[in-house]
Short mmCIF file of C-alpha atoms in Angstrom, two decimals:
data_model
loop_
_atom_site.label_atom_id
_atom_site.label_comp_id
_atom_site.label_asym_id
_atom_site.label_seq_id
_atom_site.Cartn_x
_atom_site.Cartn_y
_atom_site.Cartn_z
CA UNK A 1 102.08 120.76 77.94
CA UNK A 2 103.59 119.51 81.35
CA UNK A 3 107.18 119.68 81.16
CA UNK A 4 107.93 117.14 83.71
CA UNK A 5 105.96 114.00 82.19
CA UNK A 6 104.12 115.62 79.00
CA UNK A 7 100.53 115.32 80.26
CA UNK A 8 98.37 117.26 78.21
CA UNK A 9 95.50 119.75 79.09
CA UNK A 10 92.19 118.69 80.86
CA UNK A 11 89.79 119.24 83.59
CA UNK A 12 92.23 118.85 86.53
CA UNK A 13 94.20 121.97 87.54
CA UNK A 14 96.48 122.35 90.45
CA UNK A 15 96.51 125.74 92.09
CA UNK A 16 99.44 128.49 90.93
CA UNK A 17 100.11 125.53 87.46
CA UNK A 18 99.79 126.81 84.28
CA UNK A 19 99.34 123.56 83.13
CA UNK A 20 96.14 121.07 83.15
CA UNK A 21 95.83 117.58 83.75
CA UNK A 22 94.31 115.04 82.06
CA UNK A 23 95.58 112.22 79.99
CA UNK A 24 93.83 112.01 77.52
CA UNK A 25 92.75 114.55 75.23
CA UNK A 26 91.73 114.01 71.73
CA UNK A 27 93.86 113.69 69.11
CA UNK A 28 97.30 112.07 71.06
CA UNK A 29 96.57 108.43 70.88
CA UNK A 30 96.44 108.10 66.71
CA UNK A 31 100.15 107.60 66.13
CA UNK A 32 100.40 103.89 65.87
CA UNK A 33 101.50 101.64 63.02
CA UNK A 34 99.20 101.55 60.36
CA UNK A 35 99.33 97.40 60.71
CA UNK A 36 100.41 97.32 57.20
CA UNK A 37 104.31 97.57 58.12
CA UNK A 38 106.54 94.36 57.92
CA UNK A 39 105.98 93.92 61.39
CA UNK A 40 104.33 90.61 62.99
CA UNK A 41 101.35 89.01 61.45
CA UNK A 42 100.74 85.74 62.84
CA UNK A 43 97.32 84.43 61.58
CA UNK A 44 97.34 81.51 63.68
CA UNK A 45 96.71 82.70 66.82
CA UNK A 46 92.95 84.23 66.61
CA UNK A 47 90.28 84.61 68.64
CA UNK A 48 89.48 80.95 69.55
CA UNK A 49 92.79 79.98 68.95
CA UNK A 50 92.58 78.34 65.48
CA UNK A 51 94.54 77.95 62.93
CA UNK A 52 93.27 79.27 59.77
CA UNK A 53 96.15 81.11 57.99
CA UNK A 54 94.94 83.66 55.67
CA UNK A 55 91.33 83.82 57.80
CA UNK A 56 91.79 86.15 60.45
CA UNK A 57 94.04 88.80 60.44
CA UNK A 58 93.68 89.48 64.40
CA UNK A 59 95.98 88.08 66.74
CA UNK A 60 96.02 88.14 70.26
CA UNK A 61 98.48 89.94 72.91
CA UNK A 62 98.82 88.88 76.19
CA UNK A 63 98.71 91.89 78.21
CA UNK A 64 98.71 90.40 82.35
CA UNK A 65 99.08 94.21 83.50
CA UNK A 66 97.49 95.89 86.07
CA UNK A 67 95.03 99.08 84.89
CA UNK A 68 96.25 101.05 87.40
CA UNK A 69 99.57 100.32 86.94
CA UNK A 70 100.57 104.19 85.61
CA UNK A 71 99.05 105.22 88.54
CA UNK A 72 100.77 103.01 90.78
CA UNK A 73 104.21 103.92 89.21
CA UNK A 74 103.69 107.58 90.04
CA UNK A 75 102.30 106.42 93.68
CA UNK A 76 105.61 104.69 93.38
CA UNK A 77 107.37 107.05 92.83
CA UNK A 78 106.01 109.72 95.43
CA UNK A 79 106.77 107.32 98.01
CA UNK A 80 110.71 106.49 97.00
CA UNK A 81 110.39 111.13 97.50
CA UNK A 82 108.72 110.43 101.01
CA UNK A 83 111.54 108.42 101.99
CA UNK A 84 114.38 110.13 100.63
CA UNK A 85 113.62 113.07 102.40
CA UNK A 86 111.35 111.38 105.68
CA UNK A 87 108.41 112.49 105.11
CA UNK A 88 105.00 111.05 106.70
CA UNK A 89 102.53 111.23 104.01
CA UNK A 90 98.72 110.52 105.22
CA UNK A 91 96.37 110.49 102.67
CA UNK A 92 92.91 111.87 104.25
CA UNK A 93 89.37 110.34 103.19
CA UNK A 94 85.72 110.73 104.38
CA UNK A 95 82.45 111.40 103.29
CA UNK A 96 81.91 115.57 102.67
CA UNK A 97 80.82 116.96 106.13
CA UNK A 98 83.05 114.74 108.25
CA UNK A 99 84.75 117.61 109.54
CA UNK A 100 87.99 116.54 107.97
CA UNK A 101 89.24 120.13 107.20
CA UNK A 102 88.47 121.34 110.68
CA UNK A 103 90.40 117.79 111.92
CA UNK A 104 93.10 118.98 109.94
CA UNK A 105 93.45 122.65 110.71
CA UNK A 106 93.54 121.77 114.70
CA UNK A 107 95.73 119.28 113.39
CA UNK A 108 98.42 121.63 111.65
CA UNK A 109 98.04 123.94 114.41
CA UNK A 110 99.20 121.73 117.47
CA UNK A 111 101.88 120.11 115.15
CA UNK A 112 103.45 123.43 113.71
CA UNK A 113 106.00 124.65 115.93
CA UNK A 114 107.84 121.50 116.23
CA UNK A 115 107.43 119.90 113.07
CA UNK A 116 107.33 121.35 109.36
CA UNK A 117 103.78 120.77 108.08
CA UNK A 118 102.33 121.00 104.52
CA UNK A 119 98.68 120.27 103.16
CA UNK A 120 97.68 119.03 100.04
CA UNK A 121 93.69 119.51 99.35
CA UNK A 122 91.72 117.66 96.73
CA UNK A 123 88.26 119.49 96.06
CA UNK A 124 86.28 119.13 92.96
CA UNK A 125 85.99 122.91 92.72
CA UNK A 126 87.31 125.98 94.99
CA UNK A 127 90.56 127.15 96.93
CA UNK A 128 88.44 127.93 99.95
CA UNK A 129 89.92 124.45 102.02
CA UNK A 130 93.54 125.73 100.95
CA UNK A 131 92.93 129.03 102.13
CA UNK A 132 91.40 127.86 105.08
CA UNK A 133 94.87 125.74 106.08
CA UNK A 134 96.88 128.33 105.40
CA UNK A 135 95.05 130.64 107.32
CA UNK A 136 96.65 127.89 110.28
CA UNK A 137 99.99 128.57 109.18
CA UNK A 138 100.79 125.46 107.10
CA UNK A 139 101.92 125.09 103.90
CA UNK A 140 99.05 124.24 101.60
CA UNK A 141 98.26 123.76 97.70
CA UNK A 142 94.36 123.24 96.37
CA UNK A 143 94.56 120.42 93.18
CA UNK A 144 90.35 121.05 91.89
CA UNK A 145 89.87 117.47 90.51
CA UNK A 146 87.12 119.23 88.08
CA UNK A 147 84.86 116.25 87.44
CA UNK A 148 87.01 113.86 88.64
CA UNK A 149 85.81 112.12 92.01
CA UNK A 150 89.06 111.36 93.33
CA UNK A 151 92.89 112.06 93.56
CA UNK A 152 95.62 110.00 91.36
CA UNK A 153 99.45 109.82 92.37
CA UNK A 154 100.33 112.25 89.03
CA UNK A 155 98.58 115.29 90.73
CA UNK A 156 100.10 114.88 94.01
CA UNK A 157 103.24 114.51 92.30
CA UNK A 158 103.01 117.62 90.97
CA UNK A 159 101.75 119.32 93.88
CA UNK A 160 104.73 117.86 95.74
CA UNK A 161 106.80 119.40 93.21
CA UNK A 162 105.19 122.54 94.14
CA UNK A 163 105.45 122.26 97.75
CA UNK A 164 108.96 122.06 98.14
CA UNK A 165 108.53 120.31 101.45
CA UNK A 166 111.44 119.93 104.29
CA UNK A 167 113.01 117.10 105.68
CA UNK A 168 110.93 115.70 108.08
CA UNK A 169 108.01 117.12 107.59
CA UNK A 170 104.22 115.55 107.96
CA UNK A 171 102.35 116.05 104.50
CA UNK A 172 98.25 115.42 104.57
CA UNK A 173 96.58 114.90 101.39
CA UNK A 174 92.97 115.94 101.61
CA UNK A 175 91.41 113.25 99.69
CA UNK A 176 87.62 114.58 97.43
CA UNK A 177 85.21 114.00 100.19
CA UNK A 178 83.93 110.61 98.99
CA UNK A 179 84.35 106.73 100.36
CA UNK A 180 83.98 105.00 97.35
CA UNK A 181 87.13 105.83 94.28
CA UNK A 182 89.98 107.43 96.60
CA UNK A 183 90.16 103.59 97.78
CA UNK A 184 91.23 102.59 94.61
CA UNK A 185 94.40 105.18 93.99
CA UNK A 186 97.48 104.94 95.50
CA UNK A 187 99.25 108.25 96.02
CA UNK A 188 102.02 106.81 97.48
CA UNK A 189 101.03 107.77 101.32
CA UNK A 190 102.33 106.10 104.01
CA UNK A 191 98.88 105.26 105.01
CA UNK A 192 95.23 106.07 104.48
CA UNK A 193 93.17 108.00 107.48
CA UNK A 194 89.43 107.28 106.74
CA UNK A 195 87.48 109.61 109.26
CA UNK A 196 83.55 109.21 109.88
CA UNK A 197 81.57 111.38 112.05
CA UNK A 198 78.89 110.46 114.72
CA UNK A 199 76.41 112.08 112.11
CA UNK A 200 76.99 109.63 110.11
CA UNK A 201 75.16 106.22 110.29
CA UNK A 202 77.69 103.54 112.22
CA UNK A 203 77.37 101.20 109.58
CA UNK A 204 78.80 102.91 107.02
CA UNK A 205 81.93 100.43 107.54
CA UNK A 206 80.26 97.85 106.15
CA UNK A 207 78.24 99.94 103.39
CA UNK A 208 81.53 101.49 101.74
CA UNK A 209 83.94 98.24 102.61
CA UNK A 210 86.25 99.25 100.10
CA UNK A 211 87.81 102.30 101.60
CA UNK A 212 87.72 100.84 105.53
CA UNK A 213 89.70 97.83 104.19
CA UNK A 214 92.14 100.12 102.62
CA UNK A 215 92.67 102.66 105.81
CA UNK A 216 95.11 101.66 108.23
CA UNK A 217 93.29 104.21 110.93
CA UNK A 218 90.06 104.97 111.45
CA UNK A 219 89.02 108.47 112.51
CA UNK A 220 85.75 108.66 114.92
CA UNK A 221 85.44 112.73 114.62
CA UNK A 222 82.60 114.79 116.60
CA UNK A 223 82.06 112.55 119.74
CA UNK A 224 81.32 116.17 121.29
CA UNK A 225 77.96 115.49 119.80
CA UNK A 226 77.54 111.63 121.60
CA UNK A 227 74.72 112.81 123.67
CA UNK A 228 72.63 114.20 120.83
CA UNK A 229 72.70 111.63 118.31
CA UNK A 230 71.74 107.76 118.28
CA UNK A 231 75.04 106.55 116.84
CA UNK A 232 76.43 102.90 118.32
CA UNK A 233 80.17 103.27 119.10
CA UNK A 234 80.53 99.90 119.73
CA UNK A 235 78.99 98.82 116.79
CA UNK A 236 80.87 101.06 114.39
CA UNK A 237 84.21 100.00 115.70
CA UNK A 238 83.37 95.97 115.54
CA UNK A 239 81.42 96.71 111.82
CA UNK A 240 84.85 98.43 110.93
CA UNK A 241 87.35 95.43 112.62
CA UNK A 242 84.79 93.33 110.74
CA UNK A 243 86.29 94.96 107.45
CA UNK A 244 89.57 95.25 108.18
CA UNK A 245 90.76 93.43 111.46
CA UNK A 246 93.81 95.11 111.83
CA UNK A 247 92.65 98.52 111.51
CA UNK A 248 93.89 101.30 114.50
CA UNK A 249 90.55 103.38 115.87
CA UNK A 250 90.63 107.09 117.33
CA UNK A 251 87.88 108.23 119.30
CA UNK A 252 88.14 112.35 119.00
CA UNK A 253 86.18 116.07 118.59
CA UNK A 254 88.39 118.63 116.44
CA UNK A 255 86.01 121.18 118.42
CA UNK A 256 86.74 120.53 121.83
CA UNK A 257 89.86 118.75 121.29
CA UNK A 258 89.38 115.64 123.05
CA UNK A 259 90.80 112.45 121.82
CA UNK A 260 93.63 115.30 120.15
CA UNK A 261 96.38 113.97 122.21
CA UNK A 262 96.36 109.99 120.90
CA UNK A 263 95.63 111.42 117.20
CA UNK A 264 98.94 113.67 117.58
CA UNK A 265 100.58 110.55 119.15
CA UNK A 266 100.21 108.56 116.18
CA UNK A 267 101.22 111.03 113.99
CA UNK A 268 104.37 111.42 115.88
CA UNK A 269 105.40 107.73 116.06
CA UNK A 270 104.24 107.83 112.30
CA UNK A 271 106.67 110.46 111.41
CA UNK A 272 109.62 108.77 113.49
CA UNK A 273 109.31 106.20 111.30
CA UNK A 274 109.42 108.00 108.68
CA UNK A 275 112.56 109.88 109.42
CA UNK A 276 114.04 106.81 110.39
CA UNK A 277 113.22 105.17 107.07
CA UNK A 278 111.70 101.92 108.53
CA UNK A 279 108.36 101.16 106.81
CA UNK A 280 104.75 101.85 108.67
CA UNK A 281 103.97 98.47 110.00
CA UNK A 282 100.79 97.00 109.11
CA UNK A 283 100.71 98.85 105.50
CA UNK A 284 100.03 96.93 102.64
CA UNK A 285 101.60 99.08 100.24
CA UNK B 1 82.47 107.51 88.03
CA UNK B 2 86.13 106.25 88.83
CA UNK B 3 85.43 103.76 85.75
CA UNK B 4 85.80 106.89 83.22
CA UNK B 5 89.51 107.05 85.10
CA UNK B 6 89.81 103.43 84.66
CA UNK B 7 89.03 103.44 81.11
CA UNK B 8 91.82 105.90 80.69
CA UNK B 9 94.51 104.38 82.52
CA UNK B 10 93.34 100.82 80.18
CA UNK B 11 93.86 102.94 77.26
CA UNK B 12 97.45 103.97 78.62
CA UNK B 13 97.19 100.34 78.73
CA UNK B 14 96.92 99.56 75.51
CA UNK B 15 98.17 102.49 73.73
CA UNK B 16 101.71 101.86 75.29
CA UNK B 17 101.60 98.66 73.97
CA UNK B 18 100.43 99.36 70.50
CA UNK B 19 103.23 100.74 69.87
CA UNK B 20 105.52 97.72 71.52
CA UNK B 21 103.68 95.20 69.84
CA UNK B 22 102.69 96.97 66.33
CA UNK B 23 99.20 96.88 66.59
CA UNK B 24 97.06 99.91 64.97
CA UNK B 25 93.33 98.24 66.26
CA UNK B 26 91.88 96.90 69.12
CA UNK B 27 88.89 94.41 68.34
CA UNK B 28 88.65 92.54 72.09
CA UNK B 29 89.74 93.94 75.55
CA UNK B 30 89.67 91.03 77.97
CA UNK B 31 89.41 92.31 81.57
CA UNK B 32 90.08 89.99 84.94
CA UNK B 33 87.97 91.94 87.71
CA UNK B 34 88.23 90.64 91.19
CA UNK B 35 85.05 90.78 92.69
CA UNK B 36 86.32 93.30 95.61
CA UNK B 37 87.54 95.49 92.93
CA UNK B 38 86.56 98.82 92.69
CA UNK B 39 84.72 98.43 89.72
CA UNK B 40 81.19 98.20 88.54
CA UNK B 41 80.55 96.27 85.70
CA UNK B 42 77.55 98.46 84.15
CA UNK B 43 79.73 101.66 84.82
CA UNK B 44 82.89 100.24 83.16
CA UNK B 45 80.64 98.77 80.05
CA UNK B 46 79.62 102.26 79.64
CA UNK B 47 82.90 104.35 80.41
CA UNK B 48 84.84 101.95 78.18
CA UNK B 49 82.66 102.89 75.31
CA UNK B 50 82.86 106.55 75.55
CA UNK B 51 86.45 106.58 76.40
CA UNK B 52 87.58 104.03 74.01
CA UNK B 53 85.50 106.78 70.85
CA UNK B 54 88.38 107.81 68.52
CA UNK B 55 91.05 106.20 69.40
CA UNK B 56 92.28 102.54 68.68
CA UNK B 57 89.86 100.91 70.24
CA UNK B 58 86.81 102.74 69.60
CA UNK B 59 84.07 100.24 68.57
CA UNK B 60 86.28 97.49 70.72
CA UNK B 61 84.39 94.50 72.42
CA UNK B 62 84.91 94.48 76.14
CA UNK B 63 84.68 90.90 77.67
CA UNK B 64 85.05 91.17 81.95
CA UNK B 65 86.00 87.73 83.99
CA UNK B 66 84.92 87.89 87.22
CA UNK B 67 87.60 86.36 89.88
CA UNK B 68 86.58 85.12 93.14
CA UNK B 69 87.02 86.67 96.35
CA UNK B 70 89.30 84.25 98.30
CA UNK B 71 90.54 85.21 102.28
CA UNK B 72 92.78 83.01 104.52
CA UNK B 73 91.06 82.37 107.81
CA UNK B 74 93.24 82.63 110.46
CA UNK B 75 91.33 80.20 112.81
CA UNK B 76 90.24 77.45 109.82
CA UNK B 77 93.75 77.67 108.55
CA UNK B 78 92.87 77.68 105.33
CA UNK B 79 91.38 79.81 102.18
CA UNK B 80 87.79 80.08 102.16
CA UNK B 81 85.87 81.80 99.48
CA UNK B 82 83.61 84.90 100.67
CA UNK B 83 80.96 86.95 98.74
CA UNK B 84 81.43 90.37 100.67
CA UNK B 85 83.65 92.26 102.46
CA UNK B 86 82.34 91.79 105.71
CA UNK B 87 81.58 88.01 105.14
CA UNK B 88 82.24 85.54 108.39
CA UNK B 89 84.26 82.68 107.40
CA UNK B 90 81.56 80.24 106.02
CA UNK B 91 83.48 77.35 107.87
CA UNK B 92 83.87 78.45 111.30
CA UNK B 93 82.36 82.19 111.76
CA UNK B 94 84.92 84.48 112.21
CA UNK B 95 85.70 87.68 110.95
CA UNK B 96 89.68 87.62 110.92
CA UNK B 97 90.13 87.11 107.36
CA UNK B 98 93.19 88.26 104.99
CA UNK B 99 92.25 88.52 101.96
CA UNK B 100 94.40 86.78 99.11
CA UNK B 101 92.38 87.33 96.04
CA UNK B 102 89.67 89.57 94.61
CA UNK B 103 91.42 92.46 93.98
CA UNK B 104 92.57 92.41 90.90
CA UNK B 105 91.58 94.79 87.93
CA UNK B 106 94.02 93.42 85.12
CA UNK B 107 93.99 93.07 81.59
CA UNK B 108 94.73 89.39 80.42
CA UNK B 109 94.61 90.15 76.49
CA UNK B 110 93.76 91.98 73.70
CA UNK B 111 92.74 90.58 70.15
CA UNK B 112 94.15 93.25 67.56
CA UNK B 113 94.55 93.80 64.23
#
C-alpha cells in the first residue's frame, strides 16, 4: 500500500514504484455502520418526501459535491507544488500519431541548457516514450495508465514526487493520446496544450469540443506536410475559436523546426510567470 | 470509458460520506449532469452498475438530471441557452460565448438506508 495517501493496488503503475494505483480494489469499501447503531434514523424524510414514520426506513442525504472532487483536490494540490517552487506545468493532449512525443523531444532539446526540464509520459502500456525523452537529456518518468484512458492528478502527484524537480523548471505531462477523457481531469497544470496534426481532419475542433474548450493553446504540428495533404488552415483555426474563443494557435513542424521559435516563446513567458508566481492569464482553473 | 473512473471517484463519493452520515446502503444515487459534461449517459448507466457490485451500493438505482447548457453572449448581453459546443448564439449569431452552465457532474442526493 502507498505510503503517502494509502491507495491500494491496481492496474496503474508508475515507472521505478513498487506500488500500484487504483482506488478501488475489492474488499476496502465494507467498513461502514451496520445502520443498526444509535445513530440517525429519521423516517420522515423518504423518497418522495412523506411522512410515514415507521414506513420507510431510507432517508435521504444531500450530497451537492462534485464527482471529481478527489481528483480535483489532488490537481489542487499539485498546483499549490507548482507554485511553491515555480514551476510551468503543461499538460500535453492529442490524438495518438500527432507527433506529440517528437514535439516534445525538439522541445526539451532547445529548452535544456537554460532551463531545468522534466517529462512526465502517460501511455497505456510501454516505457518506450520515457526512454525516448531521456534519450534528449530531460528528466522523464513513464506512469502506464493500464486500461485506463486517461491521466488523474494522484498519478502525477506521485510522479512529481518521483521527479524531484528544480526550481524553475518547465514540467510536460504527456497526456494518453486521446481527445475525449484527459478533458475531464485536472492535474493541476498551468494549462492544457491540445496539438492536432495536418493529418488529421480540420474539423476535429468541433468533433471532440470538449478537450478544445478546455486547452488554452492549440498546437497545429506537421505543416511541413501542407503541400501534400487537403487540410483547411483557416478553417481549423475559426472551427477551434468557434469552441473556445479565447484559445492561443501555433502554426509549427517538430521536423523542420519551423513555427519552433513562437512555441519556445510561449513557453518562456509561461514559465516567467510561473517563477514570478502571478497566475497564467486566461486559465480557468 | 472515463465513466468506469467516474463511477469510482462517485463511490469515493459516497463511501466518504457513509461513514459521516452513518449510512451502511445506498438505494438511490441522484446525479446532476450538465449537458457539456464529459459524460455519456449509456456509459455511466453501465459503469455505475459494475462499479457499484459489492460494495454499498451495489444493486443502487441511478437517477441522472440533465442541466442545460447556458453561455453569456458577449454581443446579446445576455444568457442564451445552446445545444452544442460550437452553437452560434440563437439570438444574434455569434460565436463568442462563455459558457456559465453545463458543466457540472455533481451528486445532489442519495436515499440510504
Amino acid at each position: 500500500m502507498c505510503t503517502v495517501c494509502g491507495c491500494g493496488e491496481g492496474e496503474a503503475t508508475i515507472e521505478g514504484h513498487e506500488h500500484h494505483h487504483h482506488h478501488h480494489e475489492e474488499g476496502h469499501s465494507h467498513s461502514h455502520a451496520d445502520g443498526h447503531g444509535d445513530h440517525n434514523h429519521d423516517y420522515g424524510q423518504g423518497a418522495a418526501r412523506a411522512h410515514a414514520p415507521g414506513l420507510s426506513q431510507t432517508r435521504m442525504v444531500q450530497i451537492e459535491q462534485d464527482i471529481l472532487s478527489k481528483n480535483n483536490q489532488y490537481a489542487d494540490a499539485n498546483r499549490r507544488y507548482f507554485s511553491e517552487h515555480g514551476i510551468l506545468s503543461l499538460n500535453l493532449v492529442s490524438s495518438p500519431g500527432s507527433g506529440k512525443t517528437t514535439l516534445l523531444t525538439a522541445t526539451v532539446l532547445a529548452l535544456l541548457d537554460q532551463t531545468p526540464v522534466a517529462v512526465i509520459e502517460g501511455d497505456q502500456q510501454t516505457a518506450l516514450d520515457a526512454d525516448r525523452i531521456r534519450k534528449s537529456g530531460a528528466r522523464a518518468v513513464q506512469i502506464n495508465t493500464g486500461k485506463g484512458c486517461h491521466l488523474d492528478a494522484h498519478m502525477v502527484g506521485h510522479a512529481v514526487q518521483d521527479l524531484k524537480l528544480q526550481h524553475g523548471s518547465a514540467l510536460f505531462i504527456e497526456n494518453v493520446g486521446n481527445l475525449v477523457c484527459p478533458a475531464a481531469f485536472d492535474l493541476g497544470e498551468a494549462a492544457k496544450v491540445v496539438i492536432l496534426s495536418v493529418t488529421e481532419g480540420a474539423d476535429k475542433p468541433l468533433k471532440y469540443p470538449d478537450m478544445f474548450h478546455a486547452a488554452s493553446l492549440m498546437i497545429l504540428n506537421k505543416i511541413d506536410l501542407l503541400p501534400y495533404v487537403d487540410f483547411d488552415v483557416a478553417a481549423c483555426c475559426d472551427y477551434a475559436r468557434r469552441i473556445n474563443p479565447g484559445i492561443r494557435i501555433i502554426q509549427l513542424s517538430a521536423t523542420t523546426g519551423e513555427g519552433m521559435e513562437t512555441w519556445l516563446g510561449w513557453i518562456r513567458a509561461h514559465l516567467e510567470i510561473a517563477k514570478t508566481g502571478v497566475n497564467v492569464p486566461g486559465e480557468n482553473s | 470509458m472515463h465513466e468506469i473512473s467516474l463511477c469510482e471517484s462517485l463511490l469515493k463519493v459516497i463511501e466518504d460520506s457513509a461513514s459521516q452520515q452513518n449510512f451502511s446502503q445506498v438505494k438511490t444515487v441522484w446525479l446532476e449532469l450538465g449537458r457539456f459534461s464529459c459524460v455519456e449517459p449509456d456509459a455511466m448507466r453501465f459503469s455505475f452498475d459494475v462499479v457499484m457490485k459489492g460494495t454499498l451500493a451495489d444493486g443502487a438505482r441511478l437517477e441522472l438530471l440533465e442541466l442545460p447548457a447556458r453561455v453569456w453572449c458577449s454581443k446579446c448581453l445576455k444568457d442564451v441557452e445552446i445545444q452544442q459546443r460550437y452553437d452560434a448564439c440563437p439570438s444574434c449569431g455569434d460565436y463568442r460565448l462563455q459558457i456559465s452552465g453545463g458543466e457540472e457532474m455533481r451528486i445532489k442526493e442519495l436515499e440510504v438506508v
